[in-house]
């Protein structure tokens, strides 16, 4: 039985099955990394995004759901507060946030990723980039945003969330506000962090303070604004 899943560039890089191919073309692969970085920096510098917030969430969020509406409202409120909005450019929650930003008349950015199955960039993106490598894409998310809002999501959202947390915890980024939208969805995770990680001494209390968990979109946007104000004061 044949598969409709394509072999992607990052699979060729990481999968042991393709290790011999990698050895034979290692220098060329490194040039491809460089090309992705150069294109990403060129496009996003030229876009002059100003203050931007990354919104993450599930590609599986259904268009007529309350979660989708929440994403649209979040994107719109961020736009009305003067933020550009960056997402992974896909469907679901990402589309919703881009749609809200588009409706608010601010820059709506989609940083897509090559996957073994087709996904594509949603129609509410006006600045589009497609990446082959997750690690290059992650650099662009963090380089060009001043905060991060997470709608309900799956493994990809968790990956992006914990990378941002780790970078802030270790001082690799400055003040980087993180808001988790949906107390019912995220509350169990935060309680586990408190009971297990904090309880066992693997993190500190101040690490948990890096997370705002809320159902109030205005509170989430205000959290982004407070950090923007603090950063502006530090620069002046």
PDB file of N, CA and C in Angstrom, residues 5-72:
ATOM      1  N   UNK A   5       2.131  10.490   2.032  1.00  0.00           N
ATOM      2  CA  UNK A   5       2.973  11.385   2.832  1.00  0.00           C
ATOM      3  C   UNK A   5       4.295  11.627   2.107  1.00  0.00           C
ATOM      4  N   UNK A   6       4.630  12.901   1.903  1.00  0.00           N
ATOM      5  CA  UNK A   6       5.871  13.261   1.246  1.00  0.00           C
ATOM      6  C   UNK A   6       7.036  13.193   2.230  1.00  0.00           C
ATOM      7  N   UNK A   7       8.210  12.911   1.721  1.00  0.00           N
ATOM      8  CA  UNK A   7       9.416  13.012   2.540  1.00  0.00           C
ATOM      9  C   UNK A   7       9.843  14.473   2.540  1.00  0.00           C
ATOM     10  N   UNK A   8       9.904  15.099   3.710  1.00  0.00           N
ATOM     11  CA  UNK A   8      10.237  16.510   3.808  1.00  0.00           C
ATOM     12  C   UNK A   8      11.732  16.706   4.032  1.00  0.00           C
ATOM     13  N   UNK A   9      12.185  17.959   3.846  1.00  0.00           N
ATOM     14  CA  UNK A   9      13.609  18.256   4.003  1.00  0.00           C
ATOM     15  C   UNK A   9      14.098  18.004   5.427  1.00  0.00           C
ATOM     16  N   UNK A  10      13.267  18.360   6.425  1.00  0.00           N
ATOM     17  CA  UNK A  10      13.733  18.141   7.785  1.00  0.00           C
ATOM     18  C   UNK A  10      13.724  16.656   8.145  1.00  0.00           C
ATOM     19  N   UNK A  11      12.876  15.862   7.480  1.00  0.00           N
ATOM     20  CA  UNK A  11      12.942  14.418   7.680  1.00  0.00           C
ATOM     21  C   UNK A  11      14.246  13.861   7.129  1.00  0.00           C
ATOM     22  N   UNK A  12      14.673  14.384   5.981  1.00  0.00           N
ATOM     23  CA  UNK A  12      15.953  13.950   5.427  1.00  0.00           C
ATOM     24  C   UNK A  12      17.105  14.324   6.350  1.00  0.00           C
ATOM     25  N   UNK A  13      16.962  15.443   7.055  1.00  0.00           N
ATOM     26  CA  UNK A  13      17.990  15.880   7.988  1.00  0.00           C
ATOM     27  C   UNK A  13      18.027  15.004   9.240  1.00  0.00           C
ATOM     28  N   UNK A  14      16.856  14.663   9.797  1.00  0.00           N
ATOM     29  CA  UNK A  14      16.788  14.083  11.131  1.00  0.00           C
ATOM     30  C   UNK A  14      16.591  12.569  11.164  1.00  0.00           C
ATOM     31  N   UNK A  15      15.993  12.009  10.140  1.00  0.00           N
ATOM     32  CA  UNK A  15      15.631  10.595  10.155  1.00  0.00           C
ATOM     33  C   UNK A  15      16.853   9.719   9.850  1.00  0.00           C
ATOM     34  N   UNK A  16      17.123   8.743  10.710  1.00  0.00           N
ATOM     35  CA  UNK A  16      18.272   7.854  10.509  1.00  0.00           C
ATOM     36  C   UNK A  16      18.218   7.126   9.170  1.00  0.00           C
ATOM     37  N   UNK A  17      17.018   6.921   8.682  1.00  0.00           N
ATOM     38  CA  UNK A  17      16.853   6.222   7.409  1.00  0.00           C
ATOM     39  C   UNK A  17      17.563   6.954   6.274  1.00  0.00           C
ATOM     40  N   UNK A  18      17.708   8.292   6.440  1.00  0.00           N
ATOM     41  CA  UNK A  18      18.305   9.093   5.370  1.00  0.00           C
ATOM     42  C   UNK A  18      19.712   9.567   5.726  1.00  0.00           C
ATOM     43  N   UNK A  19      20.369   8.917   6.706  1.00  0.00           N
ATOM     44  CA  UNK A  19      21.659   9.389   7.195  1.00  0.00           C
ATOM     45  C   UNK A  19      22.744   9.341   6.122  1.00  0.00           C
ATOM     46  N   UNK A  20      22.731   8.315   5.285  1.00  0.00           N
ATOM     47  CA  UNK A  20      23.748   8.221   4.246  1.00  0.00           C
ATOM     48  C   UNK A  20      23.588   9.341   3.220  1.00  0.00           C
ATOM     49  N   UNK A  21      22.349   9.608   2.868  1.00  0.00           N
ATOM     50  CA  UNK A  21      22.076  10.711   1.943  1.00  0.00           C
ATOM     51  C   UNK A  21      22.572  12.024   2.529  1.00  0.00           C
ATOM     52  N   UNK A  22      22.365  12.215   3.850  1.00  0.00           N
ATOM     53  CA  UNK A  22      22.813  13.433   4.527  1.00  0.00           C
ATOM     54  C   UNK A  22      24.335  13.569   4.433  1.00  0.00           C
ATOM     55  N   UNK A  23      25.057  12.495   4.701  1.00  0.00           N
ATOM     56  CA  UNK A  23      26.514  12.548   4.655  1.00  0.00           C
ATOM     57  C   UNK A  23      27.010  12.983   3.277  1.00  0.00           C
ATOM     58  N   UNK A  24      26.347  12.516   2.248  1.00  0.00           N
ATOM     59  CA  UNK A  24      26.774  12.810   0.894  1.00  0.00           C
ATOM     60  C   UNK A  24      26.479  14.259   0.494  1.00  0.00           C
ATOM     61  N   UNK A  25      25.494  14.859   1.144  1.00  0.00           N
ATOM     62  CA  UNK A  25      25.080  16.205   0.721  1.00  0.00           C
ATOM     63  C   UNK A  25      25.058  17.189   1.888  1.00  0.00           C
ATOM     64  N   UNK A  26      25.897  16.953   2.900  1.00  0.00           N
ATOM     65  CA  UNK A  26      25.848  17.751   4.124  1.00  0.00           C
ATOM     66  C   UNK A  26      26.074  19.231   3.862  1.00  0.00           C
ATOM     67  N   UNK A  27      27.092  19.572   3.093  1.00  0.00           N
ATOM     68  CA  UNK A  27      27.396  20.979   2.855  1.00  0.00           C
ATOM     69  C   UNK A  27      26.234  21.681   2.165  1.00  0.00           C
ATOM     70  N   UNK A  28      25.611  20.995   1.215  1.00  0.00           N
ATOM     71  CA  UNK A  28      24.477  21.586   0.506  1.00  0.00           C
ATOM     72  C   UNK A  28      23.310  21.806   1.457  1.00  0.00           C
ATOM     73  N   UNK A  29      23.069  20.878   2.370  1.00  0.00           N
ATOM     74  CA  UNK A  29      21.970  21.042   3.331  1.00  0.00           C
ATOM     75  C   UNK A  29      22.202  22.273   4.205  1.00  0.00           C
ATOM     76  N   UNK A  30      23.454  22.469   4.644  1.00  0.00           N
ATOM     77  CA  UNK A  30      23.753  23.638   5.482  1.00  0.00           C
ATOM     78  C   UNK A  30      23.470  24.929   4.721  1.00  0.00           C
ATOM     79  N   UNK A  31      23.767  24.960   3.444  1.00  0.00           N
ATOM     80  CA  UNK A  31      23.455  26.135   2.625  1.00  0.00           C
ATOM     81  C   UNK A  31      21.951  26.380   2.560  1.00  0.00           C
ATOM     82  N   UNK A  32      21.176  25.301   2.581  1.00  0.00           N
ATOM     83  CA  UNK A  32      19.716  25.457   2.565  1.00  0.00           C
ATOM     84  C   UNK A  32      19.231  26.068   3.873  1.00  0.00           C
ATOM     85  N   UNK A  33      19.847  25.684   5.007  1.00  0.00           N
ATOM     86  CA  UNK A  33      19.499  26.332   6.280  1.00  0.00           C
ATOM     87  C   UNK A  33      19.751  27.832   6.170  1.00  0.00           C
ATOM     88  N   UNK A  34      20.928  28.164   5.667  1.00  0.00           N
ATOM     89  CA  UNK A  34      21.322  29.564   5.560  1.00  0.00           C
ATOM     90  C   UNK A  34      20.350  30.338   4.672  1.00  0.00           C
ATOM     91  N   UNK A  35      19.965  29.732   3.558  1.00  0.00           N
ATOM     92  CA  UNK A  35      19.042  30.394   2.635  1.00  0.00           C
ATOM     93  C   UNK A  35      17.705  30.685   3.307  1.00  0.00           C
ATOM     94  N   UNK A  36      17.224  29.747   4.122  1.00  0.00           N
ATOM     95  CA  UNK A  36      15.951  29.980   4.812  1.00  0.00           C
ATOM     96  C   UNK A  36      16.068  31.125   5.815  1.00  0.00           C
ATOM     97  N   UNK A  37      17.176  31.157   6.550  1.00  0.00           N
ATOM     98  CA  UNK A  37      17.380  32.258   7.484  1.00  0.00           C
ATOM     99  C   UNK A  37      17.433  33.597   6.748  1.00  0.00           C
ATOM    100  N   UNK A  38      18.178  33.661   5.662  1.00  0.00           N
ATOM    101  CA  UNK A  38      18.320  34.916   4.922  1.00  0.00           C
ATOM    102  C   UNK A  38      16.970  35.386   4.388  1.00  0.00           C
ATOM    103  N   UNK A  39      16.210  34.475   3.788  1.00  0.00           N
ATOM    104  CA  UNK A  39      14.903  34.863   3.252  1.00  0.00           C
ATOM    105  C   UNK A  39      13.977  35.338   4.363  1.00  0.00           C
ATOM    106  N   UNK A  40      13.956  34.608   5.484  1.00  0.00           N
ATOM    107  CA  UNK A  40      13.087  34.995   6.589  1.00  0.00           C
ATOM    108  C   UNK A  40      13.432  36.365   7.128  1.00  0.00           C
ATOM    109  N   UNK A  41      14.715  36.611   7.380  1.00  0.00           N
ATOM    110  CA  UNK A  41      15.127  37.912   7.888  1.00  0.00           C
ATOM    111  C   UNK A  41      14.812  39.020   6.882  1.00  0.00           C
ATOM    112  N   UNK A  42      15.090  38.779   5.608  1.00  0.00           N
ATOM    113  CA  UNK A  42      14.846  39.801   4.587  1.00  0.00           C
ATOM    114  C   UNK A  42      13.374  40.188   4.514  1.00  0.00           C
ATOM    115  N   UNK A  43      12.503  39.181   4.459  1.00  0.00           N
ATOM    116  CA  UNK A  43      11.067  39.449   4.307  1.00  0.00           C
ATOM    117  C   UNK A  43      10.502  40.133   5.546  1.00  0.00           C
ATOM    118  N   UNK A  44      10.856  39.657   6.719  1.00  0.00           N
ATOM    119  CA  UNK A  44      10.248  40.185   7.934  1.00  0.00           C
ATOM    120  C   UNK A  44      10.839  41.535   8.342  1.00  0.00           C
ATOM    121  N   UNK A  45      12.106  41.771   8.024  1.00  0.00           N
ATOM    122  CA  UNK A  45      12.656  43.112   8.250  1.00  0.00           C
ATOM    123  C   UNK A  45      11.964  44.122   7.339  1.00  0.00           C
ATOM    124  N   UNK A  46      11.791  43.750   6.076  1.00  0.00           N
ATOM    125  CA  UNK A  46      11.143  44.643   5.119  1.00  0.00           C
ATOM    126  C   UNK A  46       9.678  44.899   5.470  1.00  0.00           C
ATOM    127  N   UNK A  47       9.052  43.935   6.143  1.00  0.00           N
ATOM    128  CA  UNK A  47       7.630  44.074   6.487  1.00  0.00           C
ATOM    129  C   UNK A  47       7.397  45.125   7.559  1.00  0.00           C
ATOM    130  N   UNK A  48       8.433  45.462   8.336  1.00  0.00           N
ATOM    131  CA  UNK A  48       8.326  46.490   9.369  1.00  0.00           C
ATOM    132  C   UNK A  48       7.093  46.245  10.249  1.00  0.00           C
ATOM    133  N   UNK A  49       7.094  45.118  10.943  1.00  0.00           N
ATOM    134  CA  UNK A  49       5.925  44.682  11.700  1.00  0.00           C
ATOM    135  C   UNK A  49       5.642  45.522  12.934  1.00  0.00           C
ATOM    136  N   UNK A  50       6.647  46.240  13.437  1.00  0.00           N
ATOM    137  CA  UNK A  50       6.460  46.925  14.711  1.00  0.00           C
ATOM    138  C   UNK A  50       6.327  45.900  15.825  1.00  0.00           C
ATOM    139  N   UNK A  51       5.496  46.205  16.813  1.00  0.00           N
ATOM    140  CA  UNK A  51       5.250  45.239  17.887  1.00  0.00           C
ATOM    141  C   UNK A  51       4.298  44.161  17.375  1.00  0.00           C
ATOM    142  N   UNK A  52       4.703  42.917  17.513  1.00  0.00           N
ATOM    143  CA  UNK A  52       3.891  41.799  17.021  1.00  0.00           C
ATOM    144  C   UNK A  52       3.759  40.751  18.106  1.00  0.00           C
ATOM    145  N   UNK A  53       2.626  40.080  18.107  1.00  0.00           N
ATOM    146  CA  UNK A  53       2.361  38.993  19.048  1.00  0.00           C
ATOM    147  C   UNK A  53       2.140  37.707  18.257  1.00  0.00           C
ATOM    148  N   UNK A  54       2.807  36.642  18.678  1.00  0.00           N
ATOM    149  CA  UNK A  54       2.572  35.321  18.093  1.00  0.00           C
ATOM    150  C   UNK A  54       1.357  34.682  18.749  1.00  0.00           C
ATOM    151  N   UNK A  55       0.480  34.161  17.948  1.00  0.00           N
ATOM    152  CA  UNK A  55      -0.676  33.412  18.446  1.00  0.00           C
ATOM    153  C   UNK A  55      -0.561  31.985  17.934  1.00  0.00           C
ATOM    154  N   UNK A  56      -0.539  31.040  18.861  1.00  0.00           N
ATOM    155  CA  UNK A  56      -0.457  29.629  18.519  1.00  0.00           C
ATOM    156  C   UNK A  56      -1.753  28.929  18.904  1.00  0.00           C
ATOM    157  N   UNK A  57      -2.019  27.812  18.265  1.00  0.00           N
ATOM    158  CA  UNK A  57      -3.209  27.041  18.574  1.00  0.00           C
ATOM    159  C   UNK A  57      -3.391  25.943  17.546  1.00  0.00           C
ATOM    160  N   UNK A  58      -4.373  25.116  17.755  1.00  0.00           N
ATOM    161  CA  UNK A  58      -4.543  23.910  16.963  1.00  0.00           C
ATOM    162  C   UNK A  58      -5.006  24.182  15.541  1.00  0.00           C
ATOM    163  N   UNK A  59      -4.384  23.478  14.585  1.00  0.00           N
ATOM    164  CA  UNK A  59      -4.861  23.493  13.201  1.00  0.00           C
ATOM    165  C   UNK A  59      -6.196  22.761  13.074  1.00  0.00           C
ATOM    166  N   UNK A  60      -6.570  21.987  14.095  1.00  0.00           N
ATOM    167  CA  UNK A  60      -7.790  21.179  14.036  1.00  0.00           C
ATOM    168  C   UNK A  60      -9.022  21.895  14.597  1.00  0.00           C
ATOM    169  N   UNK A  61      -8.838  23.132  15.043  1.00  0.00           N
ATOM    170  CA  UNK A  61      -9.984  23.898  15.540  1.00  0.00           C
ATOM    171  C   UNK A  61     -10.993  24.096  14.416  1.00  0.00           C
ATOM    172  N   UNK A  62     -12.244  23.785  14.688  1.00  0.00           N
ATOM    173  CA  UNK A  62     -13.292  23.811  13.659  1.00  0.00           C
ATOM    174  C   UNK A  62     -13.802  25.239  13.460  1.00  0.00           C
ATOM    175  N   UNK A  63     -14.047  25.607  12.211  1.00  0.00           N
ATOM    176  CA  UNK A  63     -14.380  26.993  11.867  1.00  0.00           C
ATOM    177  C   UNK A  63     -15.614  27.496  12.595  1.00  0.00           C
ATOM    178  N   UNK A  64     -16.639  26.681  12.753  1.00  0.00           N
ATOM    179  CA  UNK A  64     -17.874  27.175  13.380  1.00  0.00           C
ATOM    180  C   UNK A  64     -17.905  26.932  14.890  1.00  0.00           C
ATOM    181  N   UNK A  65     -16.739  26.721  15.515  1.00  0.00           N
ATOM    182  CA  UNK A  65     -16.680  26.447  16.944  1.00  0.00           C
ATOM    183  C   UNK A  65     -16.467  27.731  17.748  1.00  0.00           C
ATOM    184  N   UNK A  66     -16.713  27.635  19.055  1.00  0.00           N
ATOM    185  CA  UNK A  66     -16.457  28.757  19.953  1.00  0.00           C
ATOM    186  C   UNK A  66     -14.960  29.053  20.030  1.00  0.00           C
ATOM    187  N   UNK A  67     -14.143  28.016  19.938  1.00  0.00           N
ATOM    188  CA  UNK A  67     -12.687  28.221  19.956  1.00  0.00           C
ATOM    189  C   UNK A  67     -12.239  29.064  18.769  1.00  0.00           C
ATOM    190  N   UNK A  68     -12.817  28.805  17.610  1.00  0.00           N
ATOM    191  CA  UNK A  68     -12.461  29.589  16.423  1.00  0.00           C
ATOM    192  C   UNK A  68     -12.861  31.048  16.633  1.00  0.00           C
ATOM    193  N   UNK A  69     -14.062  31.268  17.133  1.00  0.00           N
ATOM    194  CA  UNK A  69     -14.527  32.634  17.397  1.00  0.00           C
ATOM    195  C   UNK A  69     -13.601  33.321  18.397  1.00  0.00           C
ATOM    196  N   UNK A  70     -13.155  32.571  19.404  1.00  0.00           N
ATOM    197  CA  UNK A  70     -12.231  33.123  20.392  1.00  0.00           C
ATOM    198  C   UNK A  70     -10.940  33.588  19.713  1.00  0.00           C
ATOM    199  N   UNK A  71     -10.447  32.791  18.771  1.00  0.00           N
ATOM    200  CA  UNK A  71      -9.239  33.153  18.050  1.00  0.00           C
ATOM    201  C   UNK A  71      -9.414  34.403  17.206  1.00  0.00           C
ATOM    202  N   UNK A  72     -10.567  34.512  16.544  1.00  0.00           N
ATOM    203  CA  UNK A  72     -10.855  35.721  15.760  1.00  0.00           C
ATOM    204  C   UNK A  72     -10.890  36.939  16.673  1.00  0.00           C
TER     205      UNK A  72
END
